[in-house]
mmCIF file of C-alpha atoms (C1' of nucleotides) in Angstrom:
data_model
loop_
_atom_site.group_PDB
_atom_site.id
_atom_site.type_symbol
_atom_site.label_atom_id
_atom_site.label_comp_id
_atom_site.label_asym_id
_atom_site.label_seq_id
_atom_site.Cartn_x
_atom_site.Cartn_y
_atom_site.Cartn_z
ATOM 1 C CA MET O 1 0.080 -0.009 0.065
ATOM 2 C CA PRO O 2 2.460 2.770 -1.480
ATOM 3 C CA GLU O 3 1.549 6.105 0.279
ATOM 4 C CA LEU O 4 3.872 8.953 0.082
ATOM 5 C CA PRO O 5 7.154 7.622 2.101
ATOM 6 C CA GLU O 6 7.287 4.706 0.005
ATOM 7 C CA VAL O 7 6.315 6.725 -3.714
ATOM 8 C CA GLU O 8 9.117 8.852 -2.502
ATOM 9 C CA THR O 9 11.593 5.535 -1.876
ATOM 10 C CA ILE O 10 10.469 4.186 -5.112
ATOM 11 C CA ALA O 11 10.676 7.425 -7.317
ATOM 12 C CA CYS O 12 13.613 8.274 -5.651
ATOM 13 C CA GLY O 13 15.859 4.911 -6.981
ATOM 14 C CA LEU O 14 13.842 5.079 -10.136
ATOM 15 C CA ALA O 15 15.367 8.607 -11.164
ATOM 16 C CA LYS O 16 18.610 7.112 -10.337
ATOM 17 C CA ARG O 17 18.280 4.010 -12.826
ATOM 18 C CA VAL O 18 16.520 5.457 -15.658
ATOM 19 C CA THR O 19 16.921 9.037 -15.754
ATOM 20 C CA GLY O 20 18.729 10.064 -19.076
ATOM 21 C CA ASP O 21 17.686 6.861 -20.740
ATOM 22 C CA ARG O 22 15.198 6.676 -23.589
ATOM 23 C CA ILE O 23 12.349 5.053 -24.063
ATOM 24 C CA GLU O 24 12.383 3.294 -27.141
ATOM 25 C CA SER O 25 9.160 0.885 -27.736
ATOM 26 C CA VAL O 26 6.169 0.356 -25.708
ATOM 27 C CA TRP O 27 3.740 -2.809 -24.856
ATOM 28 C CA LEU O 28 0.698 -2.434 -23.255
ATOM 29 C CA GLY O 29 -1.428 -5.227 -21.906
ATOM 30 C CA GLN O 30 -5.252 -5.839 -22.790
ATOM 31 C CA LYS O 31 -6.557 -4.940 -19.322
ATOM 32 C CA LYS O 32 -8.107 -1.990 -19.426
ATOM 33 C CA GLU O 33 -8.667 -0.926 -15.875
ATOM 34 C CA PRO O 34 -4.763 0.123 -15.643
ATOM 35 C CA LEU O 35 -5.450 2.979 -18.072
ATOM 36 C CA LYS O 36 -6.242 6.100 -17.652
ATOM 37 C CA SER O 37 -5.485 7.029 -21.063
ATOM 38 C CA SER O 38 -6.121 5.221 -24.253
ATOM 39 C CA ALA O 39 -3.742 2.564 -24.939
ATOM 40 C CA SER O 40 -2.660 4.031 -28.350
ATOM 41 C CA GLU O 41 -2.096 7.711 -27.012
ATOM 42 C CA ILE O 42 0.018 6.213 -23.586
ATOM 43 C CA ALA O 43 2.379 4.341 -26.253
ATOM 44 C CA ALA O 44 2.516 7.407 -28.893
ATOM 45 C CA THR O 45 3.272 9.711 -25.931
ATOM 46 C CA LEU O 46 5.955 7.700 -24.299
ATOM 47 C CA GLU O 47 7.805 6.318 -27.446
ATOM 48 C CA HIS O 48 11.071 7.694 -28.556
ATOM 49 C CA THR O 49 11.206 10.071 -25.532
ATOM 50 C CA ARG O 50 13.992 10.899 -23.305
ATOM 51 C CA ILE O 51 13.328 10.535 -19.342
ATOM 52 C CA THR O 52 14.209 13.776 -18.008
ATOM 53 C CA THR O 53 13.148 13.686 -14.233
ATOM 54 C CA VAL O 54 11.007 11.144 -11.952
ATOM 55 C CA ARG O 55 9.554 12.692 -9.246
ATOM 56 C CA ARG O 56 6.864 12.314 -6.603
ATOM 57 C CA MET O 57 3.636 14.204 -6.502
ATOM 58 C CA GLY O 58 1.317 12.820 -3.483
ATOM 59 C CA LYS O 59 0.896 9.164 -4.504
ATOM 60 C CA HIS O 60 2.035 9.809 -8.028
ATOM 61 C CA ILE O 61 4.897 9.117 -9.725
ATOM 62 C CA VAL O 62 5.766 11.593 -12.579
ATOM 63 C CA PHE O 63 8.269 10.962 -15.559
ATOM 64 C CA ASP O 64 9.055 14.230 -17.513
ATOM 65 C CA LEU O 65 9.904 13.125 -20.857
ATOM 66 C CA GLU O 66 11.820 15.285 -23.764
ATOM 67 C CA GLN O 67 11.049 14.381 -27.350
ATOM 68 C CA ASN O 68 14.017 13.769 -29.942
ATOM 69 C CA GLY O 69 14.747 15.711 -32.332
ATOM 70 C CA PRO O 70 15.060 19.589 -32.450
ATOM 71 C CA LYS O 71 11.402 20.593 -31.150
ATOM 72 C CA ARG O 72 11.815 18.624 -27.627
ATOM 73 C CA THR O 73 8.464 18.656 -26.927
ATOM 74 C CA LYS O 74 7.812 17.806 -23.351
ATOM 75 C CA ALA O 75 5.154 15.397 -22.289
ATOM 76 C CA GLN O 76 4.926 13.209 -19.075
ATOM 77 C CA TRP O 77 4.067 9.696 -17.947
ATOM 78 C CA ILE O 78 2.065 9.335 -14.595
ATOM 79 C CA VAL O 79 1.974 6.066 -12.786
ATOM 80 C CA HIS O 80 -0.338 5.767 -9.559
ATOM 81 C CA LEU O 81 0.657 2.352 -7.753
ATOM 82 C CA GLY O 82 -2.613 1.953 -6.189
ATOM 83 C CA MET O 83 -2.403 -0.982 -3.320
ATOM 84 C CA THR O 84 0.071 -3.367 -5.402
ATOM 85 C CA GLY O 85 1.795 -1.650 -8.506
ATOM 86 C CA ARG O 86 5.390 -2.043 -8.952
ATOM 87 C CA LEU O 87 7.790 -0.432 -11.346
ATOM 88 C CA GLN O 88 10.647 -2.717 -12.099
ATOM 89 C CA VAL O 89 13.877 -1.984 -13.940
ATOM 90 C CA CYS O 90 15.195 -5.530 -15.490
ATOM 91 C CA GLU O 91 16.812 -7.539 -18.371
ATOM 92 C CA PRO O 92 14.849 -8.197 -21.011
ATOM 93 C CA GLU O 93 15.405 -12.157 -20.295
ATOM 94 C CA ALA O 94 13.973 -11.599 -16.796
ATOM 95 C CA GLU O 95 10.601 -13.684 -16.713
ATOM 96 C CA VAL O 96 8.050 -11.435 -17.016
ATOM 97 C CA ALA O 97 5.664 -11.551 -13.527
ATOM 98 C CA LYS O 98 2.013 -12.229 -13.652
ATOM 99 C CA HIS O 99 0.044 -9.456 -13.912
ATOM 100 C CA THR O 100 2.825 -7.443 -15.722
ATOM 101 C CA HIS O 101 0.567 -4.765 -17.935
ATOM 102 C CA ALA O 102 3.065 -2.343 -19.360
ATOM 103 C CA ILE O 103 6.970 -2.921 -20.673
ATOM 104 C CA LEU O 104 8.760 -0.015 -21.718
ATOM 105 C CA LYS O 105 12.049 -0.953 -23.644
ATOM 106 C CA LEU O 106 14.541 1.423 -22.725
ATOM 107 C CA LYS O 107 17.630 2.412 -25.238
ATOM 108 C CA SER O 108 20.233 1.226 -21.962
ATOM 109 C CA GLY O 109 18.979 -2.054 -23.121
ATOM 110 C CA ARG O 110 16.525 -3.137 -19.817
ATOM 111 C CA GLU O 111 13.404 -3.076 -19.686
ATOM 112 C CA LEU O 112 10.719 -0.818 -17.456
ATOM 113 C CA ARG O 113 7.910 -2.831 -16.270
ATOM 114 C CA PHE O 114 4.704 -2.019 -14.525
ATOM 115 C CA VAL O 115 3.323 -5.183 -12.818
ATOM 116 C CA ASP O 116 -0.102 -4.703 -10.419
ATOM 117 C CA PRO O 117 -2.092 -7.856 -9.409
ATOM 118 C CA ARG O 118 -5.072 -5.909 -8.094
ATOM 119 C CA ARG O 119 -5.154 -3.027 -11.139
ATOM 120 C CA PHE O 120 -5.918 -0.440 -8.506
ATOM 121 C CA GLY O 121 -2.449 1.248 -9.832
ATOM 122 C CA ARG O 122 -3.425 3.854 -13.365
ATOM 123 C CA LEU O 123 -1.282 4.843 -16.123
ATOM 124 C CA SER O 124 -1.953 8.025 -17.514
ATOM 125 C CA VAL O 125 0.184 10.591 -19.856
ATOM 126 C CA ALA O 126 0.050 14.551 -20.503
ATOM 127 C CA GLN O 127 1.061 16.093 -23.086
ATOM 128 C CA ALA O 128 2.437 19.341 -22.190
ATOM 129 C CA GLY O 129 4.245 18.145 -19.348
ATOM 130 C CA ASP O 130 1.358 19.846 -17.385
ATOM 131 C CA PHE O 131 0.183 17.272 -14.752
ATOM 132 C CA ALA O 132 -1.019 18.811 -11.706
ATOM 133 C CA ALA O 133 -2.134 16.573 -8.545
ATOM 134 C CA ALA O 134 -4.687 17.961 -6.723
ATOM 135 C CA GLY O 135 -4.341 18.569 -2.723
ATOM 136 C CA LEU O 136 -1.555 20.010 -0.865
ATOM 137 C CA GLU O 137 1.941 18.466 -0.168
ATOM 138 C CA PRO O 138 2.021 17.887 3.513
ATOM 139 C CA LEU O 139 5.652 18.075 3.576
ATOM 140 C CA GLU O 140 5.421 21.919 1.973
ATOM 141 C CA VAL O 141 2.243 23.467 2.970
ATOM 142 C CA ASP O 142 2.150 26.411 5.302
ATOM 143 C CA LEU O 143 0.254 26.007 8.809
ATOM 144 C CA ASP O 144 -2.641 28.722 7.640
ATOM 145 C CA ARG O 145 -2.972 26.837 3.976
ATOM 146 C CA PHE O 146 -3.414 23.466 6.277
ATOM 147 C CA ILE O 147 -5.861 24.956 9.027
ATOM 148 C CA LYS O 148 -7.845 26.139 6.063
ATOM 149 C CA LEU O 149 -8.385 22.844 4.472
ATOM 150 C CA PHE O 150 -10.237 21.589 7.524
ATOM 151 C CA ARG O 151 -12.454 24.803 7.897
ATOM 152 C CA GLY O 152 -16.506 23.964 7.533
ATOM 153 C CA ARG O 153 -15.568 19.961 7.393
ATOM 154 C CA LYS O 154 -17.863 17.978 9.427
ATOM 155 C CA THR O 155 -16.147 14.738 8.576
ATOM 156 C CA PRO O 156 -14.017 13.143 10.746
ATOM 157 C CA ILE O 157 -10.888 14.280 10.660
ATOM 158 C CA LYS O 158 -9.511 10.606 9.214
ATOM 159 C CA SER O 159 -11.404 10.848 6.223
ATOM 160 C CA ALA O 160 -10.125 14.575 5.501
ATOM 161 C CA LEU O 161 -6.704 13.324 5.730
ATOM 162 C CA LEU O 162 -7.435 10.659 3.153
ATOM 163 C CA ASN O 163 -9.119 12.919 1.157
ATOM 164 C CA GLN O 164 -6.536 13.497 -1.405
ATOM 165 C CA ASN O 165 -7.994 16.823 -2.802
ATOM 166 C CA LEU O 166 -7.370 18.546 0.501
ATOM 167 C CA LEU O 167 -3.467 17.085 1.048
ATOM 168 C CA ARG O 168 -1.902 14.419 -1.366
ATOM 169 C CA GLY O 169 0.035 11.594 -0.118
ATOM 170 C CA VAL O 170 -1.095 10.680 3.144
ATOM 171 C CA GLY O 171 -2.969 7.054 3.500
ATOM 172 C CA ASN O 172 -4.475 5.438 6.138
ATOM 173 C CA ILE O 173 -1.119 4.122 7.547
ATOM 174 C CA TYR O 174 0.342 7.636 8.126
ATOM 175 C CA ALA O 175 -2.843 9.094 9.235
ATOM 176 C CA ASP O 176 -3.224 6.765 11.705
ATOM 177 C CA GLU O 177 0.395 7.410 13.097
ATOM 178 C CA SER O 178 -0.016 10.782 12.538
ATOM 179 C CA LEU O 179 -3.640 10.876 14.333
ATOM 180 C CA PHE O 180 -1.790 9.356 17.606
ATOM 181 C CA ARG O 181 1.011 11.448 17.969
ATOM 182 C CA SER O 182 -0.906 14.577 17.920
ATOM 183 C CA ASN O 183 -3.509 12.633 20.123
ATOM 184 C CA LEU O 184 -6.449 12.969 18.206
ATOM 185 C CA ARG O 185 -9.555 10.664 17.851
ATOM 186 C CA PRO O 186 -9.877 9.456 13.990
ATOM 187 C CA ARG O 187 -13.567 10.103 14.316
ATOM 188 C CA ARG O 188 -13.086 13.870 15.565
ATOM 189 C CA ARG O 189 -15.162 16.014 13.305
ATOM 190 C CA ALA O 190 -12.571 17.829 11.141
ATOM 191 C CA SER O 191 -14.021 21.772 11.992
ATOM 192 C CA THR O 192 -14.183 21.158 15.674
ATOM 193 C CA ILE O 193 -9.955 20.997 16.192
ATOM 194 C CA THR O 194 -8.717 23.983 17.437
ATOM 195 C CA ARG O 195 -5.933 25.850 15.622
ATOM 196 C CA ASP O 196 -3.400 24.509 18.176
ATOM 197 C CA GLN O 197 -4.417 21.225 17.736
ATOM 198 C CA LEU O 198 -4.284 21.462 14.213
ATOM 199 C CA GLU O 199 -0.647 22.898 14.331
ATOM 200 C CA LYS O 200 0.350 19.691 16.567
ATOM 201 C CA LEU O 201 -1.459 17.690 13.550
ATOM 202 C CA LEU O 202 0.852 19.204 11.137
ATOM 203 C CA LEU O 203 4.071 18.423 12.961
ATOM 204 C CA ALA O 204 2.945 14.871 13.598
ATOM 205 C CA ILE O 205 2.119 14.534 9.993
ATOM 206 C CA ARG O 206 5.847 15.930 8.706
ATOM 207 C CA GLU O 207 7.333 13.829 11.357
ATOM 208 C CA VAL O 208 5.891 10.904 10.603
ATOM 209 C CA LEU O 209 6.185 11.131 7.101
ATOM 210 C CA LYS O 210 10.254 12.401 7.291
ATOM 211 C CA GLU O 211 11.120 9.267 9.381
ATOM 212 C CA ALA O 212 9.212 6.931 7.155
ATOM 213 C CA ILE O 213 11.105 8.300 4.165
ATOM 214 C CA ALA O 214 14.234 8.063 6.207
ATOM 215 C CA LEU O 215 13.541 4.205 6.650
ATOM 216 C CA GLY O 216 12.537 3.301 3.235
ATOM 217 C CA GLY O 217 8.884 3.192 3.769
ATOM 218 C CA SER O 218 6.174 0.812 5.505
ATOM 219 C CA SER O 219 6.928 -2.895 4.197
ATOM 220 C CA ILE O 220 3.044 -4.121 4.580
ATOM 221 C CA SER O 221 2.396 -7.473 2.100
ATOM 222 C CA ASP O 222 4.503 -7.149 -0.663
ATOM 223 C CA TYR O 223 6.256 -3.210 -1.094
ATOM 224 C CA VAL O 224 9.477 -3.517 -1.730
ATOM 225 C CA ASN O 225 11.691 -0.546 -3.536
ATOM 226 C CA SER O 226 13.108 -0.393 -7.127
ATOM 227 C CA ASP O 227 16.117 -2.247 -5.608
ATOM 228 C CA GLY O 228 13.579 -5.102 -4.385
ATOM 229 C CA GLU O 229 14.194 -3.859 -0.921
ATOM 230 C CA GLU O 230 11.959 -3.526 2.082
ATOM 231 C CA GLY O 231 11.422 -0.743 3.993
ATOM 232 C CA PHE O 232 11.540 -0.784 7.686
ATOM 233 C CA PHE O 233 8.810 1.907 9.082
ATOM 234 C CA GLN O 234 6.209 -0.984 9.665
ATOM 235 C CA LEU O 235 8.565 -1.601 12.846
ATOM 236 C CA GLN O 236 7.803 2.022 14.039
ATOM 237 C CA HIS O 237 3.998 1.823 13.711
ATOM 238 C CA ARG O 238 2.505 3.132 17.560
ATOM 239 C CA VAL O 239 -1.059 1.956 16.272
ATOM 240 C CA TYR O 240 -1.645 0.920 12.660
ATOM 241 C CA ALA O 241 -2.380 -2.932 12.734
ATOM 242 C CA ARG O 242 -1.631 -2.840 16.800
ATOM 243 C CA GLU O 243 -5.774 -3.671 17.767
ATOM 244 C CA SER O 244 -5.663 -5.067 20.937
ATOM 245 C CA GLU O 245 -1.860 -4.774 21.425
ATOM 246 C CA PRO O 246 -0.922 -2.182 24.501
ATOM 247 C CA CYS O 247 -0.467 1.312 23.665
ATOM 248 C CA LEU O 248 3.286 2.258 23.566
ATOM 249 C CA ILE O 249 2.490 4.990 26.258
ATOM 250 C CA CYS O 250 0.165 4.114 28.078
ATOM 251 C CA LYS O 251 -0.732 0.076 27.887
ATOM 252 C CA THR O 252 -4.286 0.780 26.978
ATOM 253 C CA PRO O 253 -5.064 -1.650 24.269
ATOM 254 C CA ILE O 254 -5.356 -0.046 20.874
ATOM 255 C CA LYS O 255 -8.853 0.112 19.243
ATOM 256 C CA ARG O 256 -10.030 -0.632 15.299
ATOM 257 C CA ILE O 257 -12.821 0.830 14.307
ATOM 258 C CA VAL O 258 -14.459 1.232 10.617
ATOM 259 C CA ILE O 259 -14.182 4.942 9.381
ATOM 260 C CA ALA O 260 -15.671 5.386 5.729
ATOM 261 C CA GLY O 261 -14.971 1.650 5.187
ATOM 262 C CA ARG O 262 -11.105 1.764 6.136
ATOM 263 C CA SER O 263 -10.056 0.438 9.401
ATOM 264 C CA SER O 264 -8.647 2.994 11.931
ATOM 265 C CA HIS O 265 -6.478 2.382 14.705
ATOM 266 C CA TYR O 266 -6.233 4.767 18.013
ATOM 267 C CA CYS O 267 -5.354 4.585 21.779
ATOM 268 C CA PRO O 268 -8.645 5.650 23.309
ATOM 269 C CA LYS O 269 -7.026 6.759 26.353
ATOM 270 C CA CYS O 270 -4.095 9.110 24.807
ATOM 271 C CA GLN O 271 -6.355 10.131 21.762
ATOM 272 C CA GLN O 272 -9.288 12.147 23.095
ATOM 273 C "C1'" DA X 1 -20.546 22.170 -2.072
ATOM 274 C "C1'" DC X 2 -20.002 18.476 1.070
ATOM 275 C "C1'" DT X 3 -20.354 13.841 2.830
ATOM 276 C "C1'" DA X 4 -21.107 8.928 2.953
ATOM 277 C "C1'" DT X 5 -21.683 5.014 0.239
ATOM 278 C "C1'" DT X 6 -20.301 1.922 -3.270
ATOM 279 C "C1'" DT X 7 -17.514 -0.379 -6.543
ATOM 280 C "C1'" DC X 8 -13.125 -2.086 -8.579
ATOM 281 C "C1'" DC X 9 -9.656 -6.185 -8.116
ATOM 282 C "C1'" DT X 10 -6.575 -10.483 -6.427
ATOM 283 C "C1'" DG X 11 -4.133 -12.802 -3.427
ATOM 284 C "C1'" DG X 12 -3.591 -14.465 1.284
ATOM 285 C "C1'" DA X 13 -5.829 -15.933 5.595
ATOM 286 C "C1'" DT X 14 -9.638 -18.227 7.869
ATOM 287 C "C1'" DG X 15 -13.148 -21.163 8.358
ATOM 288 C "C1'" DC X 16 -15.645 -25.596 8.078
ATOM 289 C "C1'" DT H 1 -6.520 -31.233 2.440
ATOM 290 C "C1'" DG H 2 -9.654 -28.636 -0.477
ATOM 291 C "C1'" DC H 3 -13.069 -25.195 -1.393
ATOM 292 C "C1'" DA H 4 -15.607 -21.189 -0.369
ATOM 293 C "C1'" DT H 5 -15.715 -16.998 1.761
ATOM 294 C "C1'" DC H 6 -13.640 -12.720 3.882
ATOM 295 C "C1'" DC H 7 -10.594 -8.880 3.983
ATOM 296 C "C1'" DA H 8 -7.242 -5.629 2.841
ATOM 297 C "C1'" DG H 9 -7.667 -0.326 0.614
ATOM 298 C "C1'" DG H 10 -7.119 4.396 -2.990
ATOM 299 C "C1'" DA H 11 -9.915 6.463 -5.198
ATOM 300 C "C1'" DA H 12 -13.804 7.021 -8.950
ATOM 301 C "C1'" DA H 13 -18.590 6.804 -9.081
ATOM 302 C "C1'" DT H 14 -22.828 7.296 -7.422
ATOM 303 C "C1'" DA H 15 -26.662 8.739 -4.262
ATOM 304 C "C1'" DG H 16 -27.943 11.555 -1.048
#
DNA sequence: ACTATTTCCTGGATGC
DNA sequence: TGCATCCAGGAAATAG
């Protein structure tokens, strides 16, 4: 379940491997779910371009592309990993994994492959290099704009944090961990949270995301980075997936509730 | 303009 | 052991 820290880790790893390489040809599978743009548009946009940058925007991985030739037209390939999406850089003779939906042949001789069993991931392209993800970057937003996001919102703070149109990149794990660190209950209505508490929440979000990036993300189920290595932040989780286990602060058993269909974990004593 | 609910998917875990 | 069922969750679609 790649969220901001996992996507950041993957994008950085990919940047090291494929920046400057050229996309020579593109194969796309038959499944239509992973494609947001049409297969022909994606292939035509990617082929014969040079990868100039690989970066993260929210939970999206953005490949900035430049057309060969004098015009140097800009374009972008945008990848959302969904739940189980993976981008692998491998030799062409490497076995093609089940659920491979895209294979890009690179000039260096390697292949960049998109694999996604559950097909929640999405591939799309932007023609003029103008992809704009909704929401604010949690590691860049200032306190005033962060506070304004929640003004007048009756929805539970947990749901607000998961809403990518407000803040982009925070998912279920980091929402729960941030709420624990700022002593806020996940069901707390966003609009009722004081300025001071929101400041604490923003600091907690930044802290959690930065710590997770430093540890290479959280390896839940099958997440690995672009080198096939696991992250280690799952060892630092204080509430996520710790139902009934003692709170690390007060020993009270961690509770799990469902909010908007998502499991939410919190300490009933520390988070009031 | 918001908010809540449903839907898409497969593999791993669980239950009988 | 084998088969059926349930569950995980990001975000788009739908309904209110």
